[in-house]
XYZ file of C-alpha atoms in Angstrom:
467
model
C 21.905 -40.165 49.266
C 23.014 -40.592 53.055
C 21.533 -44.101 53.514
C 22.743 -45.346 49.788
C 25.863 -44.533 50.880
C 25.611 -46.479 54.333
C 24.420 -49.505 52.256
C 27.590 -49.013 49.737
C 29.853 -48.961 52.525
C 28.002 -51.618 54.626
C 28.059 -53.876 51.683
C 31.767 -53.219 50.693
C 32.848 -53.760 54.460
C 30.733 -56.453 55.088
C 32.658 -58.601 51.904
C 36.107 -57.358 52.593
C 35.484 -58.430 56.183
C 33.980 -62.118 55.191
C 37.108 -62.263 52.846
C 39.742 -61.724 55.023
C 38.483 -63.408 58.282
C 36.725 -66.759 56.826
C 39.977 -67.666 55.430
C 41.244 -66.447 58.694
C 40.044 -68.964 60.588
C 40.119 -71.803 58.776
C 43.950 -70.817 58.995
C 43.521 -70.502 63.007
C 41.808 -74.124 62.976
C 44.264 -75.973 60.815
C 47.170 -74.069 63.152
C 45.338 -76.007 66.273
C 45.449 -79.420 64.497
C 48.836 -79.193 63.674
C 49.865 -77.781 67.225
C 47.611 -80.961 68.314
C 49.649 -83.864 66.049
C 52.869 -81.788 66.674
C 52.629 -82.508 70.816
C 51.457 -86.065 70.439
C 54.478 -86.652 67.766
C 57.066 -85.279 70.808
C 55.207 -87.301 73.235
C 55.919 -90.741 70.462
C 59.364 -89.925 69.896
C 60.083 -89.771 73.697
C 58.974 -93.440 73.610
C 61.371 -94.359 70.202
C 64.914 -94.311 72.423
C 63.265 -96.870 74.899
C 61.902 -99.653 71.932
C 65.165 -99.051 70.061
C 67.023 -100.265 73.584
C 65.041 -103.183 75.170
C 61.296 -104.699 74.270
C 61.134 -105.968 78.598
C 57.249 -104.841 79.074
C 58.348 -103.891 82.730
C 60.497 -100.606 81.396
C 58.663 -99.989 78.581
C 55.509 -99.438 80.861
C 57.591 -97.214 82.495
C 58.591 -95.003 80.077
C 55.500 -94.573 78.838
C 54.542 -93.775 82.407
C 57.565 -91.242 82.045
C 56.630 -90.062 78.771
C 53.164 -88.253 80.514
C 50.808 -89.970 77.909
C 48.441 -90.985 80.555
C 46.146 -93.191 79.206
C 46.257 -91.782 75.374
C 49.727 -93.653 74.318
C 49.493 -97.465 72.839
C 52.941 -99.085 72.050
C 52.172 -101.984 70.210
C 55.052 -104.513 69.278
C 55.093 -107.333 67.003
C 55.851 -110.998 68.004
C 59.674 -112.441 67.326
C 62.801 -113.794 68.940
C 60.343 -116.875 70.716
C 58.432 -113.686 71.680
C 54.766 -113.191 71.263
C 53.231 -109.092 70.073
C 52.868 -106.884 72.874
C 50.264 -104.411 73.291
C 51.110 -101.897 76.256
C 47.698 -99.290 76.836
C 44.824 -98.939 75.674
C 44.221 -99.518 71.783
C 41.998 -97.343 69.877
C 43.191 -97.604 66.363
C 41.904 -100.771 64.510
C 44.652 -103.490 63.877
C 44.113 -103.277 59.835
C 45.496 -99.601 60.426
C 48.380 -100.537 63.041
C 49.316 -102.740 60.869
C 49.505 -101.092 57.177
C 51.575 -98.386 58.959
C 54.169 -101.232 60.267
C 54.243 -102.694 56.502
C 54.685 -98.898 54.855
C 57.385 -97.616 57.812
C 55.489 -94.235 57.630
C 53.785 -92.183 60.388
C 49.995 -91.590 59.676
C 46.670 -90.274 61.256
C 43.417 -91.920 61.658
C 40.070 -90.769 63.377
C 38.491 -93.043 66.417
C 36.031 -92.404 68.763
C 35.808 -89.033 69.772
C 39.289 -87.679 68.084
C 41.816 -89.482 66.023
C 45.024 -91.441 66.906
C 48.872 -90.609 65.508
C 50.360 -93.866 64.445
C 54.281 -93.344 64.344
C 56.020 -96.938 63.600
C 59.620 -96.791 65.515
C 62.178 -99.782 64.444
C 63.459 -102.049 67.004
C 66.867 -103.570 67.508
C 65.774 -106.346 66.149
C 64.923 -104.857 63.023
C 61.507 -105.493 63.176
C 58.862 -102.306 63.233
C 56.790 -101.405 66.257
C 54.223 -98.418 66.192
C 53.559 -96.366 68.975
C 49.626 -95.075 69.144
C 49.215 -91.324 70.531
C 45.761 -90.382 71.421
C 44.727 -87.168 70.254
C 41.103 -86.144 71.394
C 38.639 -83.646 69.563
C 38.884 -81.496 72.175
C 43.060 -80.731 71.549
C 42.441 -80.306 68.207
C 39.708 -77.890 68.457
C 41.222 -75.453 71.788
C 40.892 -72.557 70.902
C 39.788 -72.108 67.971
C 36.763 -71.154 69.152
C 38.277 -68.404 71.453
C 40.149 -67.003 68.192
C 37.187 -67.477 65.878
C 34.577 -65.394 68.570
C 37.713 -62.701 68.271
C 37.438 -62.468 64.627
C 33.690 -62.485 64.179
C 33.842 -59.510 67.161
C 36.740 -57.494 64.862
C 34.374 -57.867 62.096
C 31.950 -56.729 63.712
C 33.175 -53.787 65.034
C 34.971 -53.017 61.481
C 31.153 -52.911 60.438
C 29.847 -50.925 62.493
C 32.737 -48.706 62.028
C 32.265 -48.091 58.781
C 28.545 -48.038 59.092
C 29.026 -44.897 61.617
C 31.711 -43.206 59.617
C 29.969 -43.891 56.078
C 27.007 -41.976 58.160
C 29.083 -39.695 58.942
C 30.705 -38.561 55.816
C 26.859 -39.166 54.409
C 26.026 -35.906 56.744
C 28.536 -34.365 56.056
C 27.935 -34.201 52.115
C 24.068 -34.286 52.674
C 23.527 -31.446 54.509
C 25.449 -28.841 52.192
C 23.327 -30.703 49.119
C 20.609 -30.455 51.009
C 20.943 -26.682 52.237
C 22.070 -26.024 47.810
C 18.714 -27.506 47.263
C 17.021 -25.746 49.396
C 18.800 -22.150 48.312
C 18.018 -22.992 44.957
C 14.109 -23.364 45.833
C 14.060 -20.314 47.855
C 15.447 -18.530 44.924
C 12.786 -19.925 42.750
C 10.180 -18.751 45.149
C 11.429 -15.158 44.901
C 13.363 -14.640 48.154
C 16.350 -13.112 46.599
C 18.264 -13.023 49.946
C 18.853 -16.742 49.915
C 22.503 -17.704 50.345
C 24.411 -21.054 51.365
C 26.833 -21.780 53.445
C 30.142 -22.332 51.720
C 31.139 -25.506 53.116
C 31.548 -29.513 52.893
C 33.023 -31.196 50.582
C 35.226 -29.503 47.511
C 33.188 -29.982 45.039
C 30.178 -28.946 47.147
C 31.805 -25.871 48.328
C 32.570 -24.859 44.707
C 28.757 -25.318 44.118
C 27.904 -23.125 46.641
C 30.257 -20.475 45.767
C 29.038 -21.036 42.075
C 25.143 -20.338 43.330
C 26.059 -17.079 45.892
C 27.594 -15.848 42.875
C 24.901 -16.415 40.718
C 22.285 -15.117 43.336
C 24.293 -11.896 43.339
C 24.063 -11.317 39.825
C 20.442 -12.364 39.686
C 19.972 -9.519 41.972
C 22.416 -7.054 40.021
C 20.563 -7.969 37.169
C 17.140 -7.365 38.683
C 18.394 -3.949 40.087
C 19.682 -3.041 36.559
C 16.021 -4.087 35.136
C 14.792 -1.421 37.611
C 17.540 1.197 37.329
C 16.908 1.301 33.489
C 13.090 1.603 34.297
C 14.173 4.355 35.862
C 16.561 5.989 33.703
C 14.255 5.359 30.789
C 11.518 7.136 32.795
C 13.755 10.171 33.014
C 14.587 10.627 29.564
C 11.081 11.301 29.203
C 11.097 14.390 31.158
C 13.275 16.078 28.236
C 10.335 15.711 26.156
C 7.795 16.444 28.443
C 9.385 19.804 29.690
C 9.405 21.052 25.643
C 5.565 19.890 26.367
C 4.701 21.886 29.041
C 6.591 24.803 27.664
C 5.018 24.892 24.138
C 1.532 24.379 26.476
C 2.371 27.100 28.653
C 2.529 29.618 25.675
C -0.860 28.078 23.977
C -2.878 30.842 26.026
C -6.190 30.499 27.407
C -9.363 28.186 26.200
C -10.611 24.678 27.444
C -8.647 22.725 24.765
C -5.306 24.699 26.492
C -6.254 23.959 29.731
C -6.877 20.353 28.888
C -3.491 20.064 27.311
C -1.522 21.472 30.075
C -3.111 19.618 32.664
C -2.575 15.948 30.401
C 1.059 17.393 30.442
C 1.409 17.747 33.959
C -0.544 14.559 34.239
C 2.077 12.703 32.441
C 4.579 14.551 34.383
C 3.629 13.089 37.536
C 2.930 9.431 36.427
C 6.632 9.739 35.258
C 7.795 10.948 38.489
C 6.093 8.054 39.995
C 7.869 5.394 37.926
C 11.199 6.917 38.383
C 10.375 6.996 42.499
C 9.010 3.728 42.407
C 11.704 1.553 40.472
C 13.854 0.046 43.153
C 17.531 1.505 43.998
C 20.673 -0.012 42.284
C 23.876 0.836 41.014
C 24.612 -0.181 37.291
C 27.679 0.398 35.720
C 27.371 2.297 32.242
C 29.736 1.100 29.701
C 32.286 3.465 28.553
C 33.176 3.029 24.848
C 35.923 0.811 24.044
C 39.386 2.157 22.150
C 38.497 3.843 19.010
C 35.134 4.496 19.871
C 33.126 7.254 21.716
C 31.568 10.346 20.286
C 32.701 14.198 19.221
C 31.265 15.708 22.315
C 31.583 19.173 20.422
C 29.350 17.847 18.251
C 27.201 16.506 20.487
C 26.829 20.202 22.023
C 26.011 21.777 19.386
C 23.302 19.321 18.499
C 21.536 19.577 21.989
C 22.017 23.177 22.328
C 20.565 23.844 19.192
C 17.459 21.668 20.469
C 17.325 23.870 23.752
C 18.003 27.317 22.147
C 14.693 27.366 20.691
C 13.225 26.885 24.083
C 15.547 29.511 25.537
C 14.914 32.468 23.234
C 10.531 31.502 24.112
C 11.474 31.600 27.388
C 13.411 35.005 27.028
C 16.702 32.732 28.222
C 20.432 34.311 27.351
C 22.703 30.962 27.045
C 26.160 30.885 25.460
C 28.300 27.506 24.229
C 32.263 28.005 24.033
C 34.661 25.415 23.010
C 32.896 23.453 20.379
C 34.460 24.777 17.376
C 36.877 22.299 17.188
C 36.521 18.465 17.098
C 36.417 17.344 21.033
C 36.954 13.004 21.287
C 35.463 11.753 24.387
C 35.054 8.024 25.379
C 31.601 7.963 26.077
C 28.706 7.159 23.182
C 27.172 9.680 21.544
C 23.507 8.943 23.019
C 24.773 8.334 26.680
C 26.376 11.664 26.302
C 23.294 13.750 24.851
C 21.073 12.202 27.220
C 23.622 13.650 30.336
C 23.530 17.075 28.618
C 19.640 16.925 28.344
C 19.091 16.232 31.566
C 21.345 19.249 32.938
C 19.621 21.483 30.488
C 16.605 19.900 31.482
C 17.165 21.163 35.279
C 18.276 24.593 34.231
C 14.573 24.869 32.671
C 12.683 23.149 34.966
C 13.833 24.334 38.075
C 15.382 28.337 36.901
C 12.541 30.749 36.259
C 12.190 31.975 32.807
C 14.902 34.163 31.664
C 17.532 32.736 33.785
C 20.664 32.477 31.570
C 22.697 29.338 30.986
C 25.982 28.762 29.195
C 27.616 25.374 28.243
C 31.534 25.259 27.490
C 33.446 22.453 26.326
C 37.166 22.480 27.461
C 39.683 19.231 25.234
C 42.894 18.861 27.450
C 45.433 16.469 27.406
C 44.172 13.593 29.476
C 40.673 14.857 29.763
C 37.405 16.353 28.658
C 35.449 18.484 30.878
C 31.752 19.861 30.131
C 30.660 22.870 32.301
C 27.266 23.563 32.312
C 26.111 26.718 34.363
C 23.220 28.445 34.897
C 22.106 32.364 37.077
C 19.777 30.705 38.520
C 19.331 30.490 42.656
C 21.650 27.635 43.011
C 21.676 24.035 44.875
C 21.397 24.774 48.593
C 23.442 21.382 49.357
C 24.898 20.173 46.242
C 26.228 16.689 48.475
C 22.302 15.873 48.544
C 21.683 16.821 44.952
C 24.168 13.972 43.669
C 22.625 11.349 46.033
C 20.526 9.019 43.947
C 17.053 9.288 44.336
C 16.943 12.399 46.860
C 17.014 14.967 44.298
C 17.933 18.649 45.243
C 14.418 19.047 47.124
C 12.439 20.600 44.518
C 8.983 19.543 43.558
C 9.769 17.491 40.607
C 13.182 16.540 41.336
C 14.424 13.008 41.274
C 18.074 13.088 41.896
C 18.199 10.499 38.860
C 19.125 13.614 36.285
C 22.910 13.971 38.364
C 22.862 10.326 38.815
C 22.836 9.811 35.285
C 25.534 11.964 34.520
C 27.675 10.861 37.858
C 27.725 6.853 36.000
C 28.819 8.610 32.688
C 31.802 10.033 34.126
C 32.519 7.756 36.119
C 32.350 4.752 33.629
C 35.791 6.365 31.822
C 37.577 7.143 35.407
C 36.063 10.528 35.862
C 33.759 12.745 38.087
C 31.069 14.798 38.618
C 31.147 17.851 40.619
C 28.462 20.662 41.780
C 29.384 24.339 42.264
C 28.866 27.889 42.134
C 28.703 29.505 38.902
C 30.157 33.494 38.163
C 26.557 33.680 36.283
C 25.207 33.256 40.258
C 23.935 29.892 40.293
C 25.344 26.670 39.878
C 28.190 25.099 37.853
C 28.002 21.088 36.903
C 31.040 20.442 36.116
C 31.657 16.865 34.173
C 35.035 15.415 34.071
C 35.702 12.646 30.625
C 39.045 10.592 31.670
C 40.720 9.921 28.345
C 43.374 6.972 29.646
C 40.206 5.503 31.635
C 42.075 6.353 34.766
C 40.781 7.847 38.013
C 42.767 10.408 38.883
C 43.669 10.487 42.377
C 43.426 13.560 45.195
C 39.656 14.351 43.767
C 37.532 16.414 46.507
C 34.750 18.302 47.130
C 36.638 21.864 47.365
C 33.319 24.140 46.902
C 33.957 27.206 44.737
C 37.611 27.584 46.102
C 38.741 24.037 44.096
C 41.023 23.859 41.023
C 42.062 21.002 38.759
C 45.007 20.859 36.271
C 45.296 18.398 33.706
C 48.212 19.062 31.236
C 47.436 23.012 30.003
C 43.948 22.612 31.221
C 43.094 24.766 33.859
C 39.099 24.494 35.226
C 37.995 26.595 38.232
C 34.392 26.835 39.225
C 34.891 30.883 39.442
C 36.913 31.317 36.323
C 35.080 34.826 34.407
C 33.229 34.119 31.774
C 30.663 36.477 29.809
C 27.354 35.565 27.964
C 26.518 37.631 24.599
């Protein structure tokens, strides 16, 4: 691309040069003739006074002697009055010529040996026509011309090789940002998602190179989000798995049991390996758009049904408030049920059997906020425990459970917060924005915080009572 467009420009230059400076100096060469014919027709009118006066050879050598025409003027006069023609220098124009200009009365040109001669007839006072001869060699008509022509072909030149050097460098100038997009684009190819370009040359190149970055990046969001949903996949699964290992727990002894609870745990740990595997990201989950969502009352009751059954085998008190009453909330309905089973999922996994648990549902004006609590020892640094990925230490513990729930609330303006629970252990509490506003002055405040929203007031130590 760089040397096509050296050859373009050399071409182009090359014919707008040849155009302008061939005509150029043909123009400069005709200029010298004429400057040529214009001195010797000044040096034959100096002579015209004198033959219109007196035809005396004497003065007429003299004035031509006066006149400065050195050996290049002729005067050449015709015979009359008892008077024969008179030839005064030397004559270089043949006589057929002298004398067709003496019948026409008008000035001409012809060429001679080694220039040409001006032929200017002059009337005498007789009436009869004499023509003066002005020598006018090559040389005259040809100074400088080649002076002006070697100044030309050196302009030309250098407009060339102007345009050659700035073709070349406007060539680098586009090639290298082509060159470094190419290059991005194969590194991309090859897998090395870290490949950027510089955003620079021309417009158009620059806007390609924005274009790519941009694409890069969301190649890369777009792998991360692959992985993330590996991962969040992954941890659905544990739901499943933990009503696995409970109803093998209570199978009792045998081989067969044995076999079955170790296949659960098994699975358990090639699950924890794909979620701790799958590469860190951070995709946005879509809230639902106006008009849609989920009754998250609903939603409780459904789940907690699901989890009762599990409770009362595991000798577990729990208690639901607040779903007695349809409870909007912008989120979908499995989005939601899959952040409630992987709380409930915690409570089981990492509370010892009989630990209680309540879940309460509280519908304000601008908001809907999901408490779920448990008595069991609590989380020891709750900061940690919503950090993707580091879990809140436990064996088994991901970290992608809270993280889950964290995008949920977040993806309608809200939060996520950890504290401690009356029951003794710890309080998720799970804030829905309704306007899909984030709410500003939002903290961690430990067990000590309080948030109003309209006639909804939620404290982390507000009493409550299980059955």
């Amino acid at each position: 691309m760089r040397w096509a467009l050296v050859k373009v420009c050399l071409a182009v230059t090359t014919m707008v040069v040849v155009a302008f400076a061939v005509p150029l100096g043909l123009v400069v060469k005709e200029m010298a003739r004429d400057r040529a014919f214009s001195n010797a027709e000044r040096e034959a009118a100096a002579v015209a006074p004198a033959l219109s006066i007196t035809t005396d050879r004497d003065k007429l050598e003299r004035v031509v002697a006066a006149a400065g025409a050195d050996s290049g003027m002729a005067v050449h006069l015709p015979a009359g009055g008892g008077r024969p023609a008179l030839d005064l220098g030397r004559q270089r124009a043949a006589g057929d010529d002298i004398e067709a200009v003496r019948k026409l009365g008008r000035a001409s040109t012809t060429s001679v040996a080694g220039g040409s001669t001006l032929l200017q007839p002059v009337a005498l006072g007789t009436g009869a026509i004499a023509v003066v001869e002005v020598y006018v060699p090559e040389s005259e008509v040809t100074n400088g011309v080649g002076t002006a022509w070697a100044v030309l072909a050196g302009v030309g030149l250098a407009l060339v090789v102007g345009s050659v050097a700035v073709a070349d460098r406007l060539g680098v100038r586009m090639v290298r940002p082509a060159q470094r997009l190419v290059e991005g684009a194969h590194e991309l190819g090859e897998g090395r998602l870290g490949a950027r370009v510089p955003e620079e040359g021309p417009n158009e190149l620059r806007l390609a190179a924005v274009a790519f970055n941009s694409m890069a990046d969301q190649v890369v969001q777009l792998l991360a989000n692959e992985r993330e949903l590996a991962a969040d996949l992954s941890h659905r699964l544990r739901t499943p798995l933990t009503v696995l290992r409970l109803n093998a727990a209570s199978l009792g002894a045998g081989p067969a049991a044995e076999q079955t609870r170790s296949a659960v745990a098994q699975l358990e740990n090639e699950v924890d390996t794909i979620i701790r595997t799958a590469r860190e990201a951070k995709p946005q989950t879509a809230a639902a758009g106006p008009g849609a969502g989920c009754d998250a009352a609903e939603v409780v009751r459904e789940r907690m049904e699901f989890w009762s059954a599990l409770a009362e085998d595991e000798g577990r008190k729990w208690r639901v408030a607040g779903v007695e009453r349809p409870v909007r909330t912008p989120v979908a309905r499995a989005d939601l049920a899959a952040a409630l089973d992987a709380l409930l999922g915690n409570v089981f996994r990492h509370t010892a059997e009989g630990t209680a648990f309540a879940v309460d549902v509280h519908n304000g004006e601008d908001a809907v906020i999901v408490l779920v609590s448990d008595a069991g020892p609590g989380i020891p640094d709750p900061e940690a425990a919503m950090a993707r990925g580091r879990g809140s230490g436990n064996t088994g513990s991901t970290g992608l459970g809270l993280d889950i729930v964290r995008r949920l609330a977040e993806s309608t303006g809200g939060d996520v917060r950890i504290g401690s629970s009356v029951l003794g252990g710890t309080e998720v509490r799970i804030w829905f924005q309704l306007d899909g506003r984030k709410a500003a002055g939002r903290g961690h405040r430990g067990t000590t915080r309080r948030r109003r929203t309209g006639k909804l007031v939620s404290t982390f130590n507000r009493p409550r009572s299980l059955p």
